[in-house]
Coordinates of C-alpha atoms in Angstrom, one line a residue:
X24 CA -202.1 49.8 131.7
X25 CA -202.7 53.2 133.7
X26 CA -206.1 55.1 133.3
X27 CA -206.7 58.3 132.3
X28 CA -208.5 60.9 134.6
X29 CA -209.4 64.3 133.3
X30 CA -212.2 66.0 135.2
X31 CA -212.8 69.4 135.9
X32 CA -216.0 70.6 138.2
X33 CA -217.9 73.2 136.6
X34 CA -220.9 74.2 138.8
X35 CA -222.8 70.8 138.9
X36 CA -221.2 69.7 136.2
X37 CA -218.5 67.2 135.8
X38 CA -216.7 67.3 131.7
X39 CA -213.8 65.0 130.7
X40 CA -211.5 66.1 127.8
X41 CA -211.1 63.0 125.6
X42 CA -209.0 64.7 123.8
X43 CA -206.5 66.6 126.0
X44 CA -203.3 65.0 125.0
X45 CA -202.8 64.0 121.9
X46 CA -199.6 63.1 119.6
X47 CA -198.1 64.3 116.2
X48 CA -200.7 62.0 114.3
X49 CA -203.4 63.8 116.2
X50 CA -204.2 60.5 118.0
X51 CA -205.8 60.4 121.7
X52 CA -202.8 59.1 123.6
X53 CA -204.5 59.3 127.4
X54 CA -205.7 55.3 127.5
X55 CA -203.0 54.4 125.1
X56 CA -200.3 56.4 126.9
X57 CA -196.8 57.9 125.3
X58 CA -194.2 55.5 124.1
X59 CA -190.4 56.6 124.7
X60 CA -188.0 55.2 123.2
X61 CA -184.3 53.8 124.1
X62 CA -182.2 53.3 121.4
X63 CA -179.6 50.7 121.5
X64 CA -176.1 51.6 122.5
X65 CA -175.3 54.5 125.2
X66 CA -176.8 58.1 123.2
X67 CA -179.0 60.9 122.9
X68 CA -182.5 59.0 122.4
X69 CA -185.5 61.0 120.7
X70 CA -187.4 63.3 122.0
X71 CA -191.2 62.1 121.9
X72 CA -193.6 65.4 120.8
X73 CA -197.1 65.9 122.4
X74 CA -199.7 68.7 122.6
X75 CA -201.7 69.6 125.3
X76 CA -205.3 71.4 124.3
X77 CA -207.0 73.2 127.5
X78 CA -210.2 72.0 128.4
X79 CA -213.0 74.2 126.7
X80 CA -214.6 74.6 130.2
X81 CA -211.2 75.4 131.6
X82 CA -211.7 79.6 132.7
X83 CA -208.5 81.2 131.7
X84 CA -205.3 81.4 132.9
X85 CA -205.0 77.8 132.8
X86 CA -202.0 76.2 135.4
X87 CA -200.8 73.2 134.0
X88 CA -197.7 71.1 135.7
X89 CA -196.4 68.0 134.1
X90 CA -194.5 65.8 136.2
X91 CA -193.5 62.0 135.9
X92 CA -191.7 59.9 138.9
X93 CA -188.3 58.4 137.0
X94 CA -185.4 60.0 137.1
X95 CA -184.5 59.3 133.6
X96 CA -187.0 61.3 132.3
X97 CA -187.0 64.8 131.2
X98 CA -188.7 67.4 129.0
X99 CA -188.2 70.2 127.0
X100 CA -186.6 73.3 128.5
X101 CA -187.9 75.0 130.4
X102 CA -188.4 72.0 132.8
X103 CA -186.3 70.7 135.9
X104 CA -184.9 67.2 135.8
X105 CA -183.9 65.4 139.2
X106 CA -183.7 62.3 141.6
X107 CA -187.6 62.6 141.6
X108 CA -188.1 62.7 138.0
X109 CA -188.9 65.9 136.0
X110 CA -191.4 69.1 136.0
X111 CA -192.7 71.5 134.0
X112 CA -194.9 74.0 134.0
X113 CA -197.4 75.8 131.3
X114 CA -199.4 78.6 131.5
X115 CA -202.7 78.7 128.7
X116 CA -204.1 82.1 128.4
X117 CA -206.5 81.1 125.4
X118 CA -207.6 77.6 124.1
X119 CA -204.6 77.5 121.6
X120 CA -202.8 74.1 122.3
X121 CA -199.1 74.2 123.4
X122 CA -196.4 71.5 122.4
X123 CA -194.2 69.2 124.9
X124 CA -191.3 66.8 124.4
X125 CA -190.7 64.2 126.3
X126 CA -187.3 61.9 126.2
X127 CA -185.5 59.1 128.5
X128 CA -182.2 59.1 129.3
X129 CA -180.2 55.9 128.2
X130 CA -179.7 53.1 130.3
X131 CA -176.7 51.1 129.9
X132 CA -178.9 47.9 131.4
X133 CA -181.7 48.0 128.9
X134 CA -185.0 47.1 129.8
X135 CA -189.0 48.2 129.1
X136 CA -190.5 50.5 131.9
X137 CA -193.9 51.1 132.4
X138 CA -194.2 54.6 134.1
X139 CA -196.3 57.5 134.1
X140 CA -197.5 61.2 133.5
X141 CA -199.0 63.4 136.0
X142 CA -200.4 66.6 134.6
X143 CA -202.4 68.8 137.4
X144 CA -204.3 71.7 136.1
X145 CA -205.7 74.8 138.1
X146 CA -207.6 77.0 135.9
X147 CA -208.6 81.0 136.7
X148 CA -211.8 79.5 138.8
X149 CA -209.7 77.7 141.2
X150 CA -210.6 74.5 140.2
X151 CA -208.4 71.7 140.2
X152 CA -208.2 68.3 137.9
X153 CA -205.6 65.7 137.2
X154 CA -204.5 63.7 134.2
X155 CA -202.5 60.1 134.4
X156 CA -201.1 58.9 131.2
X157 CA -199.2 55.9 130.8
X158 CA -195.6 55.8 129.6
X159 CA -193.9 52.8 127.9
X160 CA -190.4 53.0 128.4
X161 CA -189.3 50.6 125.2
X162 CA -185.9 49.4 124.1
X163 CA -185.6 49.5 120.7
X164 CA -182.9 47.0 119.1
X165 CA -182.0 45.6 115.8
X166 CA -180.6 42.4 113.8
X167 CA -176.4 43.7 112.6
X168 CA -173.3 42.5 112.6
X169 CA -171.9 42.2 115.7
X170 CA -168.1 43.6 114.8
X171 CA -167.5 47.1 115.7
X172 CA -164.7 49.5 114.3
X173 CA -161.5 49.0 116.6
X174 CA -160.6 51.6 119.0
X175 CA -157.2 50.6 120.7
X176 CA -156.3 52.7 124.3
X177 CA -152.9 52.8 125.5
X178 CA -152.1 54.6 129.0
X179 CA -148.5 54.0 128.6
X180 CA -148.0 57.7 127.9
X181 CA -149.8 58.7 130.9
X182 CA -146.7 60.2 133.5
X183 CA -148.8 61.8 136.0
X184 CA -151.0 58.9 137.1
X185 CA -153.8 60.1 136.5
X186 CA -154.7 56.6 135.1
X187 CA -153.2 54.5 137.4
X188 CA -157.0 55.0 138.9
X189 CA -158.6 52.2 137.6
X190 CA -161.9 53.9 137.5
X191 CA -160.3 56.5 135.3
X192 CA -159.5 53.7 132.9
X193 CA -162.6 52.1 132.7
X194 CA -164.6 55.3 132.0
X195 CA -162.2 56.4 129.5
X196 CA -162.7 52.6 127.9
X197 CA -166.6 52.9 128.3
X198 CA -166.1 56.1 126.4
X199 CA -164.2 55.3 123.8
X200 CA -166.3 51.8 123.2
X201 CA -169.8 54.0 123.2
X202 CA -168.2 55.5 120.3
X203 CA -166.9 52.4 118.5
X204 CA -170.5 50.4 118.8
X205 CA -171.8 52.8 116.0
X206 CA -168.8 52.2 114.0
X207 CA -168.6 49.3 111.3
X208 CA -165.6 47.6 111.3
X209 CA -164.0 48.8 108.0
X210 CA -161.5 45.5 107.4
X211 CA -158.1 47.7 108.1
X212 CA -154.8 46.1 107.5
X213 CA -152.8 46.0 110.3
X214 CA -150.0 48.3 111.5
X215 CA -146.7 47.0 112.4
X216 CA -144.9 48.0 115.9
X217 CA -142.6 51.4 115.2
X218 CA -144.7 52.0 112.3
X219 CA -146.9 55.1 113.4
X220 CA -145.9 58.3 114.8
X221 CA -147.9 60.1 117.3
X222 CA -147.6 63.7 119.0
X223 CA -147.9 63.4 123.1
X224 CA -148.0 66.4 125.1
X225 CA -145.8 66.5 127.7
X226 CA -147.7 66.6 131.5
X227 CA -147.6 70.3 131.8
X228 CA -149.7 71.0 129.4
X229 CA -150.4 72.0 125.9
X230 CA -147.0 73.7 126.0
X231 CA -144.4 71.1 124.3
X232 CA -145.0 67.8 122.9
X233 CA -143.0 64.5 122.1
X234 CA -142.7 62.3 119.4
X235 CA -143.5 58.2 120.2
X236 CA -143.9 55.2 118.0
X237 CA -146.4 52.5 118.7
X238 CA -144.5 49.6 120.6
X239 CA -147.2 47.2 119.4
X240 CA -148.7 46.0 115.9
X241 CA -152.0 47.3 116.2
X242 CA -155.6 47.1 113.7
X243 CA -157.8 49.8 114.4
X244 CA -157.5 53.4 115.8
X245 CA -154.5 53.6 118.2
X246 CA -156.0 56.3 120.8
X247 CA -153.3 57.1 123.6
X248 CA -154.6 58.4 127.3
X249 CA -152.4 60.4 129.3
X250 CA -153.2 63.2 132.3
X251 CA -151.8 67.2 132.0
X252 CA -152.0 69.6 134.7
X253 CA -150.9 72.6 132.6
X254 CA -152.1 76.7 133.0
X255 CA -155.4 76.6 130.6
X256 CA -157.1 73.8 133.0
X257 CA -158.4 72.0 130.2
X258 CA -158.8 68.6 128.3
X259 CA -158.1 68.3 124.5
X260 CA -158.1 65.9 122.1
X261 CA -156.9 65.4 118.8
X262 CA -156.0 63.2 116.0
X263 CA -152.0 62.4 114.7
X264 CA -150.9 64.5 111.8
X265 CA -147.8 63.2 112.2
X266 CA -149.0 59.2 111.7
X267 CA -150.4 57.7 108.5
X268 CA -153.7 56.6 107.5
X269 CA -156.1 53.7 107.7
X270 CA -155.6 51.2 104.8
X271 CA -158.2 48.8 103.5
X272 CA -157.4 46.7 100.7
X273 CA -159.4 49.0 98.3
X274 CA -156.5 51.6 99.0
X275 CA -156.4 54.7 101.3
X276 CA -158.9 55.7 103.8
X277 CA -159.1 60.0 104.5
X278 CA -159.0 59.3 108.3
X279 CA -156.0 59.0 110.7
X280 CA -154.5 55.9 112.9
X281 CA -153.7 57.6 116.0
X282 CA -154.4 60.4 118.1
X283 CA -154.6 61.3 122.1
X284 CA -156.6 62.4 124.5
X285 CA -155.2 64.4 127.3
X286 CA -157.2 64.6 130.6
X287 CA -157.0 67.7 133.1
X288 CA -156.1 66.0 136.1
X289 CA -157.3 68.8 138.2
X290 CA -160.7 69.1 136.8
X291 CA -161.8 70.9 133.3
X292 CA -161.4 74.5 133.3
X293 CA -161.2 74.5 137.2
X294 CA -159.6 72.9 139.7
X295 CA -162.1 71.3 142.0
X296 CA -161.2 67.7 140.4
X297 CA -163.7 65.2 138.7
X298 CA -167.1 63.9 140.1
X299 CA -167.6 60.4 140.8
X300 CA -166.9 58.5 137.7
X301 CA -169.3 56.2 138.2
X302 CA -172.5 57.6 138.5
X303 CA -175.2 55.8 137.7
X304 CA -177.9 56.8 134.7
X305 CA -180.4 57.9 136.7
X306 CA -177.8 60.6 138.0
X307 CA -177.2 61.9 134.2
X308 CA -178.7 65.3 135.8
X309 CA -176.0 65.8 137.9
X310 CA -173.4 66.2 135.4
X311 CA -173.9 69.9 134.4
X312 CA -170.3 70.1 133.5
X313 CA -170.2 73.9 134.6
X314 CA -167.5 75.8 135.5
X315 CA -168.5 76.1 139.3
X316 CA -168.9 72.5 139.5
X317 CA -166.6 69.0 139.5
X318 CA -167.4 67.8 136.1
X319 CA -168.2 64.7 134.8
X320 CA -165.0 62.5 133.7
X321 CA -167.6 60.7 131.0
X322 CA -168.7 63.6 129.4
X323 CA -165.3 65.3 128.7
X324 CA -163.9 62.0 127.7
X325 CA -166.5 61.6 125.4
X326 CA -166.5 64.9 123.6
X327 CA -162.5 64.7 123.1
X328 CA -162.4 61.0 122.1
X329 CA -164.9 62.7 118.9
X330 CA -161.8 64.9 118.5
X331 CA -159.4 62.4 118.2
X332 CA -161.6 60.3 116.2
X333 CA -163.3 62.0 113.6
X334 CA -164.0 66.1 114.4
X335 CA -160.3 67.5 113.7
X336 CA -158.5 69.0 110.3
X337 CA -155.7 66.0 110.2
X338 CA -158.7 64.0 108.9
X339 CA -158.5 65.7 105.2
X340 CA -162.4 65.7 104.7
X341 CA -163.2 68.0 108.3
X342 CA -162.8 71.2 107.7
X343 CA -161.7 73.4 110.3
X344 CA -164.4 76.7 110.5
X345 CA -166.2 75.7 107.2
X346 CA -168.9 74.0 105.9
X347 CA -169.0 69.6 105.6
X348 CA -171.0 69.0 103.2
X349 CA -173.0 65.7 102.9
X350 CA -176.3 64.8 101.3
X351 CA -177.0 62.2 104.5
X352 CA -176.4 65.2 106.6
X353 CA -178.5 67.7 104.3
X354 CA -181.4 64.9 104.6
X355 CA -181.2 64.5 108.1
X356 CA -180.7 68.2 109.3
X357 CA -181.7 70.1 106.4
X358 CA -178.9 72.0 105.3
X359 CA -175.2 71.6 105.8
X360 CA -173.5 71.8 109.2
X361 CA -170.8 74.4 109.7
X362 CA -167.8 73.6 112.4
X363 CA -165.9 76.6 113.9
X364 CA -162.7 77.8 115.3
X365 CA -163.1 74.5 118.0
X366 CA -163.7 72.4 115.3
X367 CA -166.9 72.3 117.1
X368 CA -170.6 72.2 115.2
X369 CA -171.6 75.4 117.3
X370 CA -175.6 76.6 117.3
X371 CA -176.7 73.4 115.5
X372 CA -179.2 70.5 117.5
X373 CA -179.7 67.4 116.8
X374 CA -183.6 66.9 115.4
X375 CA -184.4 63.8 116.9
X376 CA -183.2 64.2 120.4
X377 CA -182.7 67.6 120.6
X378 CA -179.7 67.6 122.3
X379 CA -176.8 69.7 121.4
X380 CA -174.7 68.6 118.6
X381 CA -170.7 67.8 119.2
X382 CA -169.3 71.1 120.9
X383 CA -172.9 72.7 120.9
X384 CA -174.1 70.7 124.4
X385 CA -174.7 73.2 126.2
X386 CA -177.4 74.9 124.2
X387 CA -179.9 72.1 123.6
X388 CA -183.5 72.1 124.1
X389 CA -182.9 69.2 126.7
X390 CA -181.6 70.0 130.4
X391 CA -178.0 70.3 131.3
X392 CA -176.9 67.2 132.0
X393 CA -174.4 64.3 131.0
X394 CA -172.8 64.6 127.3
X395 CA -174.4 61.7 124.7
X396 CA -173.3 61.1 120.7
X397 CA -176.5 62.2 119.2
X398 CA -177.0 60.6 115.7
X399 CA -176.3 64.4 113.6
X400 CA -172.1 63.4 115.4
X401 CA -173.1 60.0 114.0
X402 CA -174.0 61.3 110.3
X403 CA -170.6 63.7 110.5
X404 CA -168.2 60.9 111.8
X405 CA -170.1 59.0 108.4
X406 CA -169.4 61.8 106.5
X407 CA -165.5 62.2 106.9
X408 CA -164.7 59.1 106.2
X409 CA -165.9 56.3 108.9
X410 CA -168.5 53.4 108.2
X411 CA -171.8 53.6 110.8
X412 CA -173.3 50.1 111.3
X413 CA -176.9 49.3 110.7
X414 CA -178.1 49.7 113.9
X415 CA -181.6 51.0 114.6
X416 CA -181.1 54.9 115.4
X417 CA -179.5 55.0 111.9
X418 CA -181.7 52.9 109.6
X419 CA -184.6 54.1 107.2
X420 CA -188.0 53.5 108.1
X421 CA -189.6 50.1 106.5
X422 CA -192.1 47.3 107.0
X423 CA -190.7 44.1 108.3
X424 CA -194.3 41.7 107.4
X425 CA -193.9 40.0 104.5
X426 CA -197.7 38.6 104.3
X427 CA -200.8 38.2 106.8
X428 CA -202.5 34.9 107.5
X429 CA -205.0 33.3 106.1
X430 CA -208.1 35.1 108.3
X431 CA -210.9 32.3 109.0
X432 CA -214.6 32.9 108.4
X433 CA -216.3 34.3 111.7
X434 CA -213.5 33.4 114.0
X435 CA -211.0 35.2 115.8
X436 CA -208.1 36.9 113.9
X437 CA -204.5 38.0 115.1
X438 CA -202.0 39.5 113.0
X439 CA -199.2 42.3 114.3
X440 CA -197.8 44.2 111.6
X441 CA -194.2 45.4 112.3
X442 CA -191.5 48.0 111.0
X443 CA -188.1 49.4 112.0
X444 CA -186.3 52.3 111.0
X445 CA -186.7 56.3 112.1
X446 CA -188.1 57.4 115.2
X447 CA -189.9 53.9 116.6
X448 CA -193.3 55.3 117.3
X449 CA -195.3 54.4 114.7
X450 CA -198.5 54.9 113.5
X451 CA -200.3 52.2 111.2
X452 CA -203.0 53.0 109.1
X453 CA -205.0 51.5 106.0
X454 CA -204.0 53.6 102.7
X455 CA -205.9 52.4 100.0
X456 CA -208.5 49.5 99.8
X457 CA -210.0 47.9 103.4
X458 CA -209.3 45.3 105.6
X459 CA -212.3 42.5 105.2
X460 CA -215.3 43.2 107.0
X461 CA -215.1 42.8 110.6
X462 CA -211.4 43.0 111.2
X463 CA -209.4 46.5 112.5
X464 CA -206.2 47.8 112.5
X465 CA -205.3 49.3 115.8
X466 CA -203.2 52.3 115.0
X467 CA -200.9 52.6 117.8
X468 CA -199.7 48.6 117.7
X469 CA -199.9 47.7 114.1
X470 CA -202.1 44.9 115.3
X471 CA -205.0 43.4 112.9
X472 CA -207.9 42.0 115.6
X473 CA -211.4 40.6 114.8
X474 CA -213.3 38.0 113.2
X475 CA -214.1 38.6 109.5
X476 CA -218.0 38.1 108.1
X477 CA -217.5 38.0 104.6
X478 CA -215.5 35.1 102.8
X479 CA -213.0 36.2 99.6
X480 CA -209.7 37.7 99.0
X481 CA -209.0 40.9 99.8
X482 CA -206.4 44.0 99.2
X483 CA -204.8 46.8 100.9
X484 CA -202.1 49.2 101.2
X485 CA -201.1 49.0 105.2
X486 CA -199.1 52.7 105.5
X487 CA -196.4 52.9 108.5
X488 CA -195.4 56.5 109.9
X489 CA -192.7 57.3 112.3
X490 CA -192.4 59.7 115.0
X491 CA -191.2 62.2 112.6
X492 CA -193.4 65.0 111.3
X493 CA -191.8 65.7 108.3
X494 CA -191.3 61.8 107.6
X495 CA -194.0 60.7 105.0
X496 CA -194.0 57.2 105.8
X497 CA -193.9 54.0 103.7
X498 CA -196.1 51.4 102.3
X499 CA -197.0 48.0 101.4
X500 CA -199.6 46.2 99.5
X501 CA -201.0 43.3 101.5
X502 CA -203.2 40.3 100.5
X503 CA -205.7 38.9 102.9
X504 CA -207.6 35.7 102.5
X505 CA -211.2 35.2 104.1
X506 CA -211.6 31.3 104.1
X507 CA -215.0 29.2 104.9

């Protein structure tokens, strides 16, 4: 694990700040460092809070600039992102502390990264300190089912080979299965060939369109993939008022079987064609999406495969410039989400990541970059009709241990406490009664380490928080036995 420096020279004297970055739980995090997190599945991952508090020798204005060395890492606007990781810089003009976020990009290879956090200071006397902080880069996964809500793609509609490319293909697939990993599979009955009815639009555009009937039985969504070149420049997507809906054998489900995506095969809303289609994670930065720029095939795919899916008015409960109303949502967000004109969910941000919601990614807190699901899409696609699957963005916060070992007299004790569920930085602490004499309970891992000096049984309430500030935890009553 990286040390933590924080010195600043003041005449003949040298002061450290102990406490010069600290977390939501008021917690020291410089020897511990910050923990990111990488949820499972390709989306917008949460964005990690942390205060700095200037130094009380520090003379005022105080120049602080945060920078790490991984690409995928980014902060809170204002801040730069790039091939050398990101910056940002704050500017303390009185000892008030200021607030940072912190987030990683996902990586479609997961792994754990150890990395770090270089915050240089230069205060009004000139004087110049620095601060390394560790930074665990953790993958966060969970037990589900392993079945997924069908999305089938058919590019036989496609008549201005555009996806003859077979990189255009397999982005389009990559999108449309980033989508369909969050989805449960609801247990549809099949369709039989010449049984659903889809509107295509013909290649120049969003001018005429045609009529076709699946040629195949099919379960699932049937999503079609087709290039336009027409006059407005631009992508759509949309779901099939003219097919049926999804059946289970419980009866009718308020959400299509078809819809289509359409691809500007000249670039979106210019014509300076696509970027690379497959750039790698560490290049999310590049993918602005502006209108100056090529943008990235991913992205649009992306946002109109959540058109054809779930975020259009042929799906009876999305409502087109109103209000979806859902108590999931309400929880999560705090009020209701309204969708406009677009059938976007304009001005709203997701409050874990911070990201734009669907339609809304270009006004995030984050840097412009490539467009993710964040889990408030997530919550709507629940809410209009589809099934999420219990993987670990989306489940509540809860303690996994069942019980703690028997702890023997004077000699060593281990025990790790674990939980899963909300925002997976967690903080651990005893709630009511105490731990036997001699044993502690690290905050930051959950573990339980010492040797206990007093034989008998003992109880306590172990409480768990998330990274959440408004969460307010969970608990569990735990019995400990002191033996010899």
């Amino acid at each position: 694990m990286l040390a933590c420096l924080c010195v600043l020279a003041i005449g003949r004297v040298t002061a450290r700040a102990d406490a010069f970055v600290t977390d939501i739980f008021g917690r020291d995090v410089s020897s511990f460092g910050l923990t990111v997190p990488d949820w499972e599945g390709y989306m917008a991952n949460p964005a990690i809070q942390f205060t700095i508090t200037p130094p009380p020798q520090a003379i005022s204005p105080l120049k602080v600039t945060l920078s790490t060395v991984e690409p995928r890492l980014y902060f809170d606007l204002p801040s730069k992102a790039g091939s050398q990781g990101a910056v940002k810089d704050l500017v303390f003009t009185s000892a008030a502390p200021q607030r940072v976020f912190i987030a990683v990009f996902p990586a479609r290879e997961k792994r754990n990264e150890e990395t770090f956090l270089t915050i240089q200071l230069l205060d009004g006397g000139g004087r110049r300190a620095q601060v390394i902080v560790p930074i665990h880069i953790v993958t966060v996964k969970s037990q589900h089912d392993s079945r997924t809500f069908p999305i089938v793609v058919d590019f036989s509609q496609d008549r201005t080979g555009f996806y003859r490319d077979p990189e255009h293909r397999a982005v389009f697939q990559q999108a449309a299965a980033d989508w369909a990993f969050y989805l449960r599979d609801m247990q549809l009955q099949p369709v039989a060939a010449g049984q659903e009815k889809t509107w295509i639009w013909e290649p120049d555009g969003f001018r005429k369109c045609d009529l076709v009937t699946n040629a195949s039985d099919f379960t699932g969504f049937l999503l079609y993939a087709y290039g336009i070149n027409g006059p407005q420049l631009r992508s759509g997507g949309e779901s099939s008022s003219a097919g049926g809906f999804q059946q289970t054998a419980d009866g009718t489900l308020p959400v299509r079987r078809s819809g289509g995506v359409e691809t500007e095969v000249l670039g979106n809303y210019n014509t300076l064609h696509w970027m690379s289609p497959l750039i790698a994670d560490e290049q999310w930065w590049q993918a602005t999406n502006l209108q100056d720029v090529p943008n990235d095939l991913y992205s649009i795919l992306h946002h109109e495969i959540g058109h054809a899916l779930f975020f259009h008015p042929d799906n009876p409960k999305f409502p087109r410039n109103g209000v979806l109303k859902d108590a999931a949502i309400r929880a999560y967000l705090g009020t209701n989400i309204k969708t406009d004109l677009r059938d976007h969910f304009d001005g709203f941000i997701d409050p874990a990541s911070l990201h734009g919601a669907f339609g809304n990614e270009y006004h995030g807190k984050t840097p412009y970059g490539r467009w993710l699901i964040t889990k408030l899409d997530l919550l709507c696609a629940q809410a209009v009709g589809y099934k999420l699957r219990d993987v670990a963005p989306l489940l509540p916060l809860s303690i996994q241990t069942d019980s703690l070992p028997i702890a023997p007299l004077r000699r060593a004790y281990d025990a790790t406490f674990s939980a899963q569920g909300g925002i997976p930085v967690y903080d651990w602490q005893v709630d009511t009664g105490s731990l036997p004499r001699g044993l502690h309970l690290d905050r930051f891992t959950g573990r339980i380490t010492g040797a206990a000096t007093r034989a008998g049984d003992y109880r306590c309430t172990v409480k768990v928080r998330d990274y959440d500030a408004h969460s307010p935890g969970v608990s569990r009553e735990y019995h400990i036995t002191v033996s010899g």
